[in-house]
Amino acid sequence: KGDSGLSEINLMKNKVSALEGQLRALQASFTKYQKVATFPGGRIVGNKVFVTSGYEGNFDDLKQRCLQAGGQLASPRNAAENAAVQQIAVLYKKSVFLGITDIQTEGRFKYQNGEAIVYSNWAPGEPNNDKGSENCVEVYTNGKWNDKSCGEKRLIVCEF
Ligand code: GMH
Ligand code: CA
């Protein structure tokens, strides 16, 4: 079946080049929407997107809002991710609550999935559990971390 085999190959070649065109269009569209999604309060680090809505609230409020949106509170796992959260704090001139607490066991900071933190950037003297009531973590505009009462209001940053 030499002849029908060749025409099948040509049909396949046409399908591949059509798909190549569609992929290029999709890539261009994706790049455009990445710009939309990160203007002005968003940052992309690898596969993670950090974004704020500008909302300020207590820890439980912010946590719920990130989950409702299909993400979670920002949980920087390295210096590059922390720098992205810091840049958003600087833009809004507000400290940010992270998705990290020591609510379960005092002094053992964990992500919301229960995993012990793999990265930290504590300010000098922190965490100090001031007045015995600081179980949440804020990021200052200088990028350093402070444990803080979860009832305080801070800027929301979610990660997706
Ligand atoms: C105390 C002092 C300060 C520190 C705050 C902060 C509160 O007031 O140790 O130097 O900045 O606590 O840790 O969260
Ligand atoms: Ca503190």
XYZ file of N, CA, C and O in Angstrom, residues 37-38 41-45 47-76 81-82 84-86 88-89 92 95-100 112 139 154-160:
240
model
N -2.154 38.982 34.429
C -2.344 38.422 35.772
C -1.339 38.976 36.769
O -1.594 38.959 37.968
N -0.212 39.475 36.316
C 0.843 39.913 37.240
C 0.978 41.437 37.283
O 1.903 41.960 37.901
N 0.506 43.736 40.894
C 0.871 43.117 42.175
C 1.161 41.647 42.089
O 0.889 40.910 43.037
N 1.739 41.175 40.988
C 2.042 39.755 40.837
C 3.482 39.515 40.444
O 4.110 40.370 39.807
N 3.996 38.377 40.839
C 5.366 37.984 40.489
C 5.372 36.493 40.158
O 4.704 35.716 40.843
N 6.144 36.104 39.142
C 6.288 34.697 38.777
C 7.687 34.227 39.145
O 8.677 34.897 38.813
N 7.781 33.128 39.898
C 9.077 32.500 40.213
C 8.957 31.033 39.844
O 8.246 30.274 40.519
N 7.480 27.907 38.570
C 6.091 27.554 38.272
C 5.095 28.228 39.201
O 3.894 27.984 39.087
N 5.603 29.051 40.151
C 4.713 29.681 41.134
C 4.363 31.107 40.735
O 5.223 31.859 40.299
N 3.102 31.461 40.950
C 2.666 32.851 40.771
C 2.235 33.392 42.130
O 1.378 32.801 42.790
N 2.843 34.501 42.569
C 2.442 35.205 43.782
C 1.629 36.414 43.349
O 2.057 37.164 42.465
N 0.478 36.627 43.990
C -0.352 37.767 43.600
C -1.162 38.296 44.776
O -1.630 37.525 45.622
N -1.292 39.613 44.847
C -2.150 40.251 45.843
C -3.349 40.878 45.159
O -3.275 41.249 43.979
N -4.435 41.009 45.920
C -5.601 41.792 45.478
C -5.576 43.158 46.138
O -6.452 43.978 45.866
N -4.615 43.375 47.067
C -4.565 44.621 47.831
C -5.362 44.557 49.118
O -5.303 45.477 49.933
N -6.076 43.440 49.332
C -6.907 43.283 50.526
C -6.049 43.107 51.770
O -4.977 42.493 51.725
N -6.530 43.655 52.898
C -5.872 43.444 54.192
C -6.856 42.795 55.159
O -8.021 43.198 55.224
N -6.393 41.807 55.890
C -7.252 41.132 56.866
C -6.410 40.319 57.824
O -5.177 40.268 57.704
N -7.094 39.678 58.795
C -6.365 38.815 59.736
C -6.003 37.489 59.043
O -6.442 37.223 57.917
N -5.224 36.670 59.723
C -4.692 35.441 59.107
C -5.797 34.526 58.590
O -5.736 34.064 57.438
N -6.810 34.242 59.419
C -7.868 33.305 58.999
C -8.619 33.829 57.774
O -8.954 33.052 56.873
N -8.870 35.126 57.763
C -9.558 35.774 56.640
C -8.735 35.618 55.355
O -9.237 35.156 54.313
N -7.449 35.960 55.443
C -6.577 35.884 54.260
C -6.439 34.445 53.769
O -6.474 34.174 52.560
N -6.270 33.530 54.721
C -6.134 32.106 54.363
C -7.356 31.624 53.583
O -7.221 30.985 52.532
N -8.554 31.949 54.098
C -9.806 31.557 53.432
C -9.896 32.140 52.037
O -10.325 31.465 51.104
N -9.500 33.412 51.893
C -9.615 34.071 50.592
C -8.687 33.431 49.551
O -9.064 33.296 48.380
N -7.479 33.040 49.970
C -6.573 32.370 49.028
C -7.115 30.995 48.641
O -7.074 30.616 47.464
N -7.631 30.249 49.636
C -8.186 28.917 49.343
C -9.389 29.029 48.415
O -9.523 28.261 47.459
N -10.263 29.999 48.688
C -11.474 30.224 47.876
C -11.116 30.491 46.421
O -11.832 30.100 45.500
N -9.955 31.159 46.227
C -9.505 31.518 44.874
C -8.789 30.348 44.189
O -8.368 30.470 43.031
N -8.630 29.220 44.910
C -7.965 28.058 44.333
C -6.466 28.035 44.559
O -5.754 27.224 43.951
N -5.970 28.924 45.435
C -4.543 28.956 45.773
C -4.350 28.745 47.254
O -5.169 28.098 47.914
N -3.258 29.279 47.770
C -3.001 29.246 49.217
C -2.172 30.477 49.577
O -1.629 31.136 48.687
N -2.083 30.771 50.863
C -1.268 31.908 51.291
C 0.182 31.702 50.848
O 0.691 30.574 50.848
N 0.838 32.797 50.475
C 2.234 32.753 50.029
C 3.085 31.989 51.039
O 3.032 32.263 52.245
N 3.850 31.034 50.542
C 4.702 30.191 51.376
C 6.065 30.066 50.709
O 6.393 29.022 50.126
N 6.875 31.146 50.785
C 8.170 31.139 50.076
C 9.096 30.058 50.626
O 9.302 29.965 51.826
N 11.792 33.173 45.977
C 10.358 33.292 46.254
C 10.109 34.358 47.310
O 9.142 35.127 47.222
N 10.982 34.424 48.330
C 10.817 35.448 49.367
C 10.979 36.853 48.773
O 10.252 37.780 49.139
N 10.193 37.769 45.803
C 8.963 38.080 45.068
C 7.897 38.618 46.025
O 7.236 39.625 45.734
N 7.746 37.969 47.181
C 6.773 38.432 48.189
C 7.192 39.814 48.708
O 6.351 40.711 48.860
N 8.495 39.980 48.947
C 9.010 41.279 49.406
C 8.668 42.391 48.407
O 8.241 43.486 48.793
N 6.218 42.636 46.388
C 4.790 42.973 46.477
C 4.536 43.817 47.731
O 3.778 44.792 47.699
N 5.208 43.463 48.849
C 5.100 44.256 50.089
C 5.564 45.694 49.845
O 4.909 46.647 50.267
N 3.033 47.838 47.814
C 1.841 48.255 48.560
C 2.203 48.942 49.888
O 1.308 49.369 50.614
N 3.167 45.140 55.243
C 3.666 43.805 55.566
C 2.635 42.757 55.155
O 1.436 43.030 55.125
N 3.147 41.556 54.866
C 2.352 40.461 54.288
C 2.334 39.274 55.257
O 3.380 38.920 55.815
N 1.172 38.652 55.461
C 1.107 37.396 56.227
C 1.423 36.203 55.316
O 0.868 36.087 54.214
N 2.303 35.318 55.787
C 2.641 34.087 55.053
C 1.741 32.927 55.472
O 1.086 32.998 56.518
N 1.762 31.860 54.693
C 1.046 30.632 55.022
C 1.893 29.732 55.904
O 2.096 28.556 55.595
N 2.395 30.323 56.987
C 3.302 29.632 57.920
C 2.883 30.016 59.335
O 2.704 31.204 59.612
N 0.948 25.268 55.739
C -0.437 24.897 56.014
C -0.694 23.406 55.774
O -1.675 22.873 56.269
N 5.988 39.306 56.614
C 7.185 39.719 55.875
C 7.164 41.237 55.809
O 6.201 41.825 55.306
N -2.967 42.208 57.893
C -1.816 42.356 56.996
C -2.270 42.195 55.539
O -3.386 41.792 55.279
N -1.367 42.511 54.607
C -1.683 42.415 53.176
C -1.779 40.952 52.735
O -0.943 40.129 53.130
N -2.772 40.654 51.900
C -2.913 39.303 51.349
C -1.957 39.114 50.167
O -1.852 39.986 49.303
N -1.235 38.001 50.159
C -0.532 37.528 48.961
C -0.804 36.031 48.864
O -0.477 35.282 49.797
N -1.420 35.624 47.771
C -1.672 34.195 47.535
C -0.641 33.658 46.547
O -0.066 34.420 45.765
N -0.433 32.345 46.596
C 0.379 31.693 45.564
C -0.480 30.689 44.823
O -1.362 30.053 45.397
N -0.212 30.570 43.525
C -0.958 29.655 42.661
C 0.020 28.806 41.879
O 1.165 29.204 41.654
